[in-house]
Coordinates of C-alpha atoms in Angstrom, one line a residue:
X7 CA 96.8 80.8 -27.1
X8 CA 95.4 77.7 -29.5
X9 CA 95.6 74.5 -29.3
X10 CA 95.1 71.9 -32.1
X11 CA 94.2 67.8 -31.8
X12 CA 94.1 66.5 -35.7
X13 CA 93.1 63.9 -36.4
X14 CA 95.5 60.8 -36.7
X15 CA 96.2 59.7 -39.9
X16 CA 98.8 56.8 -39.0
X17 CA 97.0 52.7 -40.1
X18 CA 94.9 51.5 -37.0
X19 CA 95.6 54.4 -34.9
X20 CA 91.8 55.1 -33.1
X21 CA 92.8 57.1 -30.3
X22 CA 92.6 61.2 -29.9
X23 CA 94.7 63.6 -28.1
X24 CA 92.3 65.3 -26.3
X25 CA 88.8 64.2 -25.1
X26 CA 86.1 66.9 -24.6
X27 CA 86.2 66.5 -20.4
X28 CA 90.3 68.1 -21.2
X29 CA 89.0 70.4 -23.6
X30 CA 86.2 71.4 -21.4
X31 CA 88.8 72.3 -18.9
X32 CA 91.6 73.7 -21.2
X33 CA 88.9 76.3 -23.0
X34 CA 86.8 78.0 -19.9
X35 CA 83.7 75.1 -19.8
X36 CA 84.6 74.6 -16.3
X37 CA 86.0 75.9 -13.2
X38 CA 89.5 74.7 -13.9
X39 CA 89.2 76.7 -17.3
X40 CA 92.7 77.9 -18.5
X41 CA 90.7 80.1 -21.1
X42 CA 92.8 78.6 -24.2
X43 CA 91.2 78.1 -27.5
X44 CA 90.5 74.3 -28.2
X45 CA 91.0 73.6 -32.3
X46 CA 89.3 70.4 -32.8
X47 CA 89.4 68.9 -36.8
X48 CA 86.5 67.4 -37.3
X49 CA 86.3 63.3 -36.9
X50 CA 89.9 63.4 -34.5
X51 CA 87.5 61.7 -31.9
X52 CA 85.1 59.2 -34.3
X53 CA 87.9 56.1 -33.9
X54 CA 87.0 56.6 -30.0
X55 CA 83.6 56.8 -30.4
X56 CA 83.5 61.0 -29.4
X57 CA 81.3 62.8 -32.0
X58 CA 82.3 66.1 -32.6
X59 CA 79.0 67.5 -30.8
X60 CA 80.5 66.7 -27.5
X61 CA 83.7 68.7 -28.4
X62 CA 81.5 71.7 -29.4
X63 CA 79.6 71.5 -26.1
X64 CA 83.1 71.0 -24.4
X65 CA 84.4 74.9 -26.1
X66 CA 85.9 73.7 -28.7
X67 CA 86.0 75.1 -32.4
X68 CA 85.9 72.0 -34.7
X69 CA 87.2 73.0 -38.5
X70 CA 87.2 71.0 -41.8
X71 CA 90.7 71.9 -42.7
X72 CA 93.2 70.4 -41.1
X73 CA 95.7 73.5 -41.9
X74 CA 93.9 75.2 -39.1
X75 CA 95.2 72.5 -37.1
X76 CA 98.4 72.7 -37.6
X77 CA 98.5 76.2 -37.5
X78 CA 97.9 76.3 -33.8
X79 CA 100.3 77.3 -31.0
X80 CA 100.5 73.7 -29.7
X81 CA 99.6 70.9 -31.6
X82 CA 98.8 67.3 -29.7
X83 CA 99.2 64.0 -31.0
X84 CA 99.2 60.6 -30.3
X85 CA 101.1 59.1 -33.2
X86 CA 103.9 60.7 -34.7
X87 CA 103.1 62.9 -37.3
X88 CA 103.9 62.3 -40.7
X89 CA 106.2 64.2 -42.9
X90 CA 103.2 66.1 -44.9
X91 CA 102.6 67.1 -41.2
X92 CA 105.5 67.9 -39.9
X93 CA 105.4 70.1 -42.9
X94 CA 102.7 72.2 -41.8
X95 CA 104.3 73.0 -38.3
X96 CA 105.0 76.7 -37.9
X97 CA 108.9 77.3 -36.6
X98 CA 107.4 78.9 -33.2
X99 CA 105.2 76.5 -32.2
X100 CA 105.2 73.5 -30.0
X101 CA 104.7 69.6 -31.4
X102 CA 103.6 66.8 -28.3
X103 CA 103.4 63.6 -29.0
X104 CA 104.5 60.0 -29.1
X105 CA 106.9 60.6 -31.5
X106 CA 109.6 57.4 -31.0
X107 CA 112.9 59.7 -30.7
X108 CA 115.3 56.6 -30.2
X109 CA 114.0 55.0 -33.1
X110 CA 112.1 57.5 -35.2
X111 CA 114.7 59.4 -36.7
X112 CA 113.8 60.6 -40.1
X113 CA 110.9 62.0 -38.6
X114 CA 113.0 63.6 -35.3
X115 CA 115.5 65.1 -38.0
X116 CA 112.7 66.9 -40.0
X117 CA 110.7 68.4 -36.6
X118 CA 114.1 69.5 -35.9
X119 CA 114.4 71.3 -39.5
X120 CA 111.1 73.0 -39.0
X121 CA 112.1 74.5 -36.5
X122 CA 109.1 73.4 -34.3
X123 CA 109.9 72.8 -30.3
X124 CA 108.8 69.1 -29.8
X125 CA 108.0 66.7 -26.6
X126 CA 108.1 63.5 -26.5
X127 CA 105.6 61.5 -24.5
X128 CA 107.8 58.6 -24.2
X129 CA 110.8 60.7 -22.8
X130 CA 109.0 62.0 -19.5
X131 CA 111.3 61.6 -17.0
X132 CA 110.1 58.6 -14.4
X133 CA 110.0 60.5 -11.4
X134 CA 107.5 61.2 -8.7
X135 CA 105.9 64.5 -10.0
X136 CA 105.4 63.7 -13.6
X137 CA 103.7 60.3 -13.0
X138 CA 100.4 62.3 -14.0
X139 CA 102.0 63.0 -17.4
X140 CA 103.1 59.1 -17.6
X141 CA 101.8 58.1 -20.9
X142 CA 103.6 55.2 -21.5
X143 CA 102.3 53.6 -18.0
X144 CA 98.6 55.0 -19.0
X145 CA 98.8 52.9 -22.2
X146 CA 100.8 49.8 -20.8
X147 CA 98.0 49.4 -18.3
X148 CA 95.5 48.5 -21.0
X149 CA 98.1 46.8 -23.0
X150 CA 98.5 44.4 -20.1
X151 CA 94.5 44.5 -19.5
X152 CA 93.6 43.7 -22.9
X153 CA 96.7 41.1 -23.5
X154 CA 94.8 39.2 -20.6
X155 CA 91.4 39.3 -22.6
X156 CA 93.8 37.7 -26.0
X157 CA 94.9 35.1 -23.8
X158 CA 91.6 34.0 -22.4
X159 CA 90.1 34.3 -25.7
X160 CA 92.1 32.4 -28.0
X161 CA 92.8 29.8 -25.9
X162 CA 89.8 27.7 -26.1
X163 CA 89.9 26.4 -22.7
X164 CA 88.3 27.7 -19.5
X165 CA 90.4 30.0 -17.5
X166 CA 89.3 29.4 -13.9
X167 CA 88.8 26.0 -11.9
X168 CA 85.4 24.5 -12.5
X169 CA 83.8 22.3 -10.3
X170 CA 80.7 20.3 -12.1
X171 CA 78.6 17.1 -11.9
X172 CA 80.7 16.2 -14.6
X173 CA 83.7 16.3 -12.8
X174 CA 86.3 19.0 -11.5
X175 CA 88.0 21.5 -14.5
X176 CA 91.7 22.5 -13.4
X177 CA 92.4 26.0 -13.8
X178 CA 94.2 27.5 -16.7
X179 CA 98.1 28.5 -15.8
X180 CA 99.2 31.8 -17.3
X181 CA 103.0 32.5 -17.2
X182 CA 103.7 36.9 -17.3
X183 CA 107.3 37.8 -18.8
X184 CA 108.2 41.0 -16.9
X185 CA 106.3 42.9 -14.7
X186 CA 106.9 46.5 -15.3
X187 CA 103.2 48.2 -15.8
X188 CA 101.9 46.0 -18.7
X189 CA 102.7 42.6 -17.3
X190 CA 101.1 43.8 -13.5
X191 CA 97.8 44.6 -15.2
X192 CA 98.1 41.4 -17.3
X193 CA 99.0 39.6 -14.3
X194 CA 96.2 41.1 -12.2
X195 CA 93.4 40.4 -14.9
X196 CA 94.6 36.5 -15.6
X197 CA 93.9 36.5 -12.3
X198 CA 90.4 38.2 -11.6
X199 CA 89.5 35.9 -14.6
X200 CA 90.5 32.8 -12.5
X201 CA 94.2 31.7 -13.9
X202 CA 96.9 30.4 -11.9
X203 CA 99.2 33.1 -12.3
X204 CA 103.5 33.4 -12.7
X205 CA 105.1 36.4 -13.3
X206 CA 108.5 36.7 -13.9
X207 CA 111.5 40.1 -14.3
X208 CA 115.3 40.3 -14.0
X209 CA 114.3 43.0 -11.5
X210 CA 114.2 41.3 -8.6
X211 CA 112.3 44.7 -7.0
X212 CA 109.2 43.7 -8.6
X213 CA 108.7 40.3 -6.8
X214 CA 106.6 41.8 -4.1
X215 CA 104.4 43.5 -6.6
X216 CA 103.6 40.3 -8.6
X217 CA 103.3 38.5 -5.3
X218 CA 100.6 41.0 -3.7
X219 CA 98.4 40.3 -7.1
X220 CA 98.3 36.6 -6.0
X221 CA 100.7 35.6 -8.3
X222 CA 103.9 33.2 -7.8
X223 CA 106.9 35.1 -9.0
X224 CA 109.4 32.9 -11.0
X225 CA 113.2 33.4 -10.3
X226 CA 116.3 32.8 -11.8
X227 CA 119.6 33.3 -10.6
X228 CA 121.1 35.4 -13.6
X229 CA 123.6 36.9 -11.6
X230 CA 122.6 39.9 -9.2
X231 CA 119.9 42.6 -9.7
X232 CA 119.1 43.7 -13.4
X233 CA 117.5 47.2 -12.6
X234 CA 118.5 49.7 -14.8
X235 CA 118.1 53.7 -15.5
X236 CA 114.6 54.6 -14.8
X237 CA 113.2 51.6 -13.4
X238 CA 113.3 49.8 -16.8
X239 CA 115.2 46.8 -17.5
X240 CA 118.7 46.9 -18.3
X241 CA 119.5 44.9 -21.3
X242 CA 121.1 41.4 -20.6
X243 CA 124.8 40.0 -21.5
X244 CA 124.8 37.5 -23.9
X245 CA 126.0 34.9 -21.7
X246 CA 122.7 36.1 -19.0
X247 CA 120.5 35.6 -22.1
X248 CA 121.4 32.1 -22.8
X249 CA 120.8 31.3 -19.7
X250 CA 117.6 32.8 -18.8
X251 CA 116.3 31.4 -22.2
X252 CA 117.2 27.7 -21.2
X253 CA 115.6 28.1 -17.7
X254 CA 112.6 29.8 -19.5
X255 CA 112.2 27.1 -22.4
X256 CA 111.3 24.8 -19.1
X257 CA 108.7 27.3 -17.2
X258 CA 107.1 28.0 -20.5
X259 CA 106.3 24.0 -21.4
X260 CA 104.5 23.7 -18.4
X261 CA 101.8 26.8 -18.9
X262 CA 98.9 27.5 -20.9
X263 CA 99.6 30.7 -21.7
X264 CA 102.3 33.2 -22.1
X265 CA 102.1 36.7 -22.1
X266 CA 105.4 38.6 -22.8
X267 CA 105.6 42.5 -22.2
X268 CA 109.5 42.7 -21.9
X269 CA 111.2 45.7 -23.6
X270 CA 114.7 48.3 -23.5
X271 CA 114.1 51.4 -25.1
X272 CA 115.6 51.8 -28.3
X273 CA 116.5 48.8 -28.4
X274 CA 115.2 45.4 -30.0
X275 CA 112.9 43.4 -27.8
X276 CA 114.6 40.5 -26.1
X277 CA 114.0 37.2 -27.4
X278 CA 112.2 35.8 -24.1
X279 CA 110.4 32.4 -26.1
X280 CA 112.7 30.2 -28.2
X281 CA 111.2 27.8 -30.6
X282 CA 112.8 25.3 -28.6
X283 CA 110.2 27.0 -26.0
X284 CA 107.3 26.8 -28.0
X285 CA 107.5 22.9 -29.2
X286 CA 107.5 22.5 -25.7
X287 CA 104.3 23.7 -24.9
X288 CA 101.1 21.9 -24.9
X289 CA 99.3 21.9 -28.4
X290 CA 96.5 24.8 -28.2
X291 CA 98.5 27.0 -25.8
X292 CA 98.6 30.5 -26.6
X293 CA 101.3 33.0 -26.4
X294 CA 100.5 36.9 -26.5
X295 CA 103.5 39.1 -27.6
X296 CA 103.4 42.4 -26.8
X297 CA 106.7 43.3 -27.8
X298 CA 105.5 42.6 -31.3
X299 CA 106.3 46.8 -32.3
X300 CA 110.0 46.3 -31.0
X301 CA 110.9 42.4 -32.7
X302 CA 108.7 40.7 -30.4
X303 CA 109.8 38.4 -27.4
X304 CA 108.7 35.1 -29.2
X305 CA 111.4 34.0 -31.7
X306 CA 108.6 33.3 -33.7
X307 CA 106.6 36.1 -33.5
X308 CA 105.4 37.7 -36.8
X309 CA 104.6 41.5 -35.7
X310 CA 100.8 42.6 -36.9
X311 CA 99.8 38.7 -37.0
X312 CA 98.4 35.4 -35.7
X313 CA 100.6 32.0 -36.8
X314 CA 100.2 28.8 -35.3
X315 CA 103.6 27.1 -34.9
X316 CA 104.2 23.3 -33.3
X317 CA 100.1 23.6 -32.0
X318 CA 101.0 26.9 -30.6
X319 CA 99.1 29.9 -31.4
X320 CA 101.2 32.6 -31.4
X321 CA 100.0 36.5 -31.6
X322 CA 101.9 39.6 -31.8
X323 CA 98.8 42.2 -31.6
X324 CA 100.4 45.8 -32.6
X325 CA 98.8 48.8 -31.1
X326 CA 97.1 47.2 -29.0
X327 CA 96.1 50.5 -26.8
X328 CA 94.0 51.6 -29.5
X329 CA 92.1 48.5 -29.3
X330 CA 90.3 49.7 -26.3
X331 CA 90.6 53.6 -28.2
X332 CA 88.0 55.5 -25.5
X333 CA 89.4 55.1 -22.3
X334 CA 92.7 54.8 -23.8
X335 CA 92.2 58.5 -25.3
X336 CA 90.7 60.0 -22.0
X337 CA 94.3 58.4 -20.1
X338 CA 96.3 59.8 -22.8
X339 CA 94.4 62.8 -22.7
X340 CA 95.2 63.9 -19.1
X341 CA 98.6 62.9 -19.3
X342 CA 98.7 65.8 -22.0
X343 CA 96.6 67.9 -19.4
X344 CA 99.2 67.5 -16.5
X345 CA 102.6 68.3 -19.0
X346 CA 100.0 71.7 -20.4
X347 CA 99.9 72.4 -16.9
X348 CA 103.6 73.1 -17.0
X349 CA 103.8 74.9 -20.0
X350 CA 101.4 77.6 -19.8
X351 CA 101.4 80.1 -17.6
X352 CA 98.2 81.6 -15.3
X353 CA 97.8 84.0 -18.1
X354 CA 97.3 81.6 -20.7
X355 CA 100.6 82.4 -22.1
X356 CA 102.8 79.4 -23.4
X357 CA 105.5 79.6 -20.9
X358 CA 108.5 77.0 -21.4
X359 CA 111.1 76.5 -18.2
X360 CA 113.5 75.0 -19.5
X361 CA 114.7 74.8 -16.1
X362 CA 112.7 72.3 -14.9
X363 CA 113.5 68.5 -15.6
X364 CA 110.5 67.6 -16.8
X365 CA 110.4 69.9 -19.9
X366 CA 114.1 69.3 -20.3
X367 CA 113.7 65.9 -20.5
X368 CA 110.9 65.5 -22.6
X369 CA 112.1 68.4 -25.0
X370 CA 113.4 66.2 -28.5
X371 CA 114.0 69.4 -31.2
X372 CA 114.2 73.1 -29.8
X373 CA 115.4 76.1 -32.4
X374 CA 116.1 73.7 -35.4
X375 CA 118.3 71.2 -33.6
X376 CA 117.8 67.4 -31.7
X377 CA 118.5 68.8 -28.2
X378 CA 117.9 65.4 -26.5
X379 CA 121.0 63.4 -26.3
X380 CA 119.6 59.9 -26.6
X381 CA 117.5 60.8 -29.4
X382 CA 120.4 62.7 -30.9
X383 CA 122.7 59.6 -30.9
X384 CA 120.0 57.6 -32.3
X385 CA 119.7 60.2 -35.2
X386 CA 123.8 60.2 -35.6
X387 CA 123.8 56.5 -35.7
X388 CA 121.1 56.0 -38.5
X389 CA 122.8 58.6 -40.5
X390 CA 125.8 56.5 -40.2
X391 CA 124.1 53.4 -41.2
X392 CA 123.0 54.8 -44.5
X393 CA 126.4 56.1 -45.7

């Protein structure tokens, strides 16, 4: 059986499917060989800094044209692919990716009409057993890493207390909107790098993480537990959102610097930062948006930029994963490792149980239809918008 990793085509995108320790391992170079052909196009791995020697030494067969790619039994992605690719996808084979199937629907829609059996990356049900194949966390955790290092660097003041002849410097105050996997890494860094640290979420399960990384968790009373399906946030009333906006437009005057990871699926990012939030923070505080792909959390967020608004720089970074493209690639990469492992059989053979809820969860087209409900809506209801 082959497997392809092309090479990404979409703007900015550095990061590679598969690293040459997984190919190594996928193609017979090591004891945990599954004896599968590795189809490597040449370059997939120079935005991560992996020249294509290593993939050779790893078993791999690199190629020039990326038709031989695509030709493959399984192809792995990181981006979703574009329609010239999705093009090129043979009927029988299998598409993995990150390939946005609540809000990507042109390109769902035509993986669908080629027939191709997809996987989303995004879709991997949250449970216990497929937390090796949890891309999403692999890639929040540097999110939330390097949305610390933004912070510290644009601020232009120290971040940790600083006691000199020349008197005492007070530490910086960092304030972390929701604490799902980004805004704990974030939160933990600030820290390490010497902040006084708040984090806040409407899920009130979190306050004992935030509070174990030496952080004080903020609270509001919003009106019970906000929890939702799959340990994500459930998406506020209208009414809750006033509220938490007026009680955050206070917290937010008194930091340095915000950093705002809060986000539904499918849905536009909350607006966490008012402007009335922003003219009430210090002149050369920073806030970090990582919700810049989904709307942003800062009403004044422009997504892909850096504005300064009332004093207050404001960033929206997009992509920010691929900032940090090696050790985000080898994450990625055995996240696709550990869903392989539950698609090919001992034999080699591609072997798809549909049975099992991980591959019915993450499966988005299967024989020339959306199979996934949520994705399928999302596909109905942008149809509907155009007519």
């Amino acid at each position: 059986m082959q497997i392809g990793v092309p090479k990404e085509t979409a703007e900015g995108e550095r990061r590679v499917a598969l690293v040459p320790e997984v190919v190594r391992k996928l193609s017979g170079g090591s004891d945990e060989s599954g004896g599968l052909e590795v189809v490597v196009e040449r370059g997939a791995g120079a935005g991560a800094l992996i020249p294509d020697a290593q993939y050779e030494e790893a078993g791999a067969r690199m190629v020039e044209d990326p038709a031989a790619v695509w030709e493959s039994d399984v192809v792995v992605k990181v981006a979703t692919p574009t329609a010239d690719e999705i093009g090129r996808l043979r009927p029988d084979s299998v598409l993995i990716g990150f390939l946005q199937p609540l809000t990507g629907s042109e390109a769902i829609r035509a993986i669908a009409a080629s027939g191709a059996t997809s996987f989303a990356m995004e879709a991997i049900p949250r449970i216990s057993r497929a937390q090796s194949m949890d891309a999403l966390s692999s890639q929040a955790n540097i999110a939330g890493y390097r949305a610390a290092l933004i912070g510290a660097q644009e601020l232009g003041r120290y971040y940790p207390m600083l006691m000199t002849a020349a008197g005492t410097i007070r530490p910086a105050t960092v304030l972390v909107l929701g604490a799902g996997v980004a805004g704990l890494q974030a939160i933990a860094t600030a820290r390490r790098l010497g902040a006084v640290v708040q984090g806040f979420d409407v899920r009130a399960a979190v306050k004992e993480q935030v509070e174990s990384l030496g952080a004080h968790f903020l609270e509001f009373d919003l009106g019970g537990d906000l929890e939702g399906a799959g340990g994500y946030a459930r998406e506020l009333t209208p009414e809750q959102q006033q509220r938490q906006q007026e009680l955050m437009a206070e917290a937010i005057g008194k930091v340095d610097v915000v950093i705002t990871t809060a986000l539904v699926p499918g849905r536009r990012a909350p607006i966490l930062v008012t402007e009335d939030a922003v003219k009430l923070m210090k002149p050369g505080s920073v806030i970090v948006d990582l919700a810049g792909e989904a709307g942003g959390n800062c009403e004044l967020s422009e997504p892909g930029k850096t504005v300064i608004r009332h004093d207050v720089k404001i960033l929206a970074p997009l992509n920010v994963p691929s900032t940090l493209a090696e050790h985000a690639s080898q994450l990625y990469a055995r996240n696709i490792q550990s869903l392989l492992g539950l698609m090919i059989s001992d034999e080699g053979q591609l072997s798809l149980d549909f049975d099992d809820e991980v591959i019915a969860g993450a499966c988005i087209t299967r024989d020339g239809e959306i199979v996934h409900e949520a994705a399928k809506a999302a596909a109905e209801a942008a149809t509907t918008a155009k007519s």
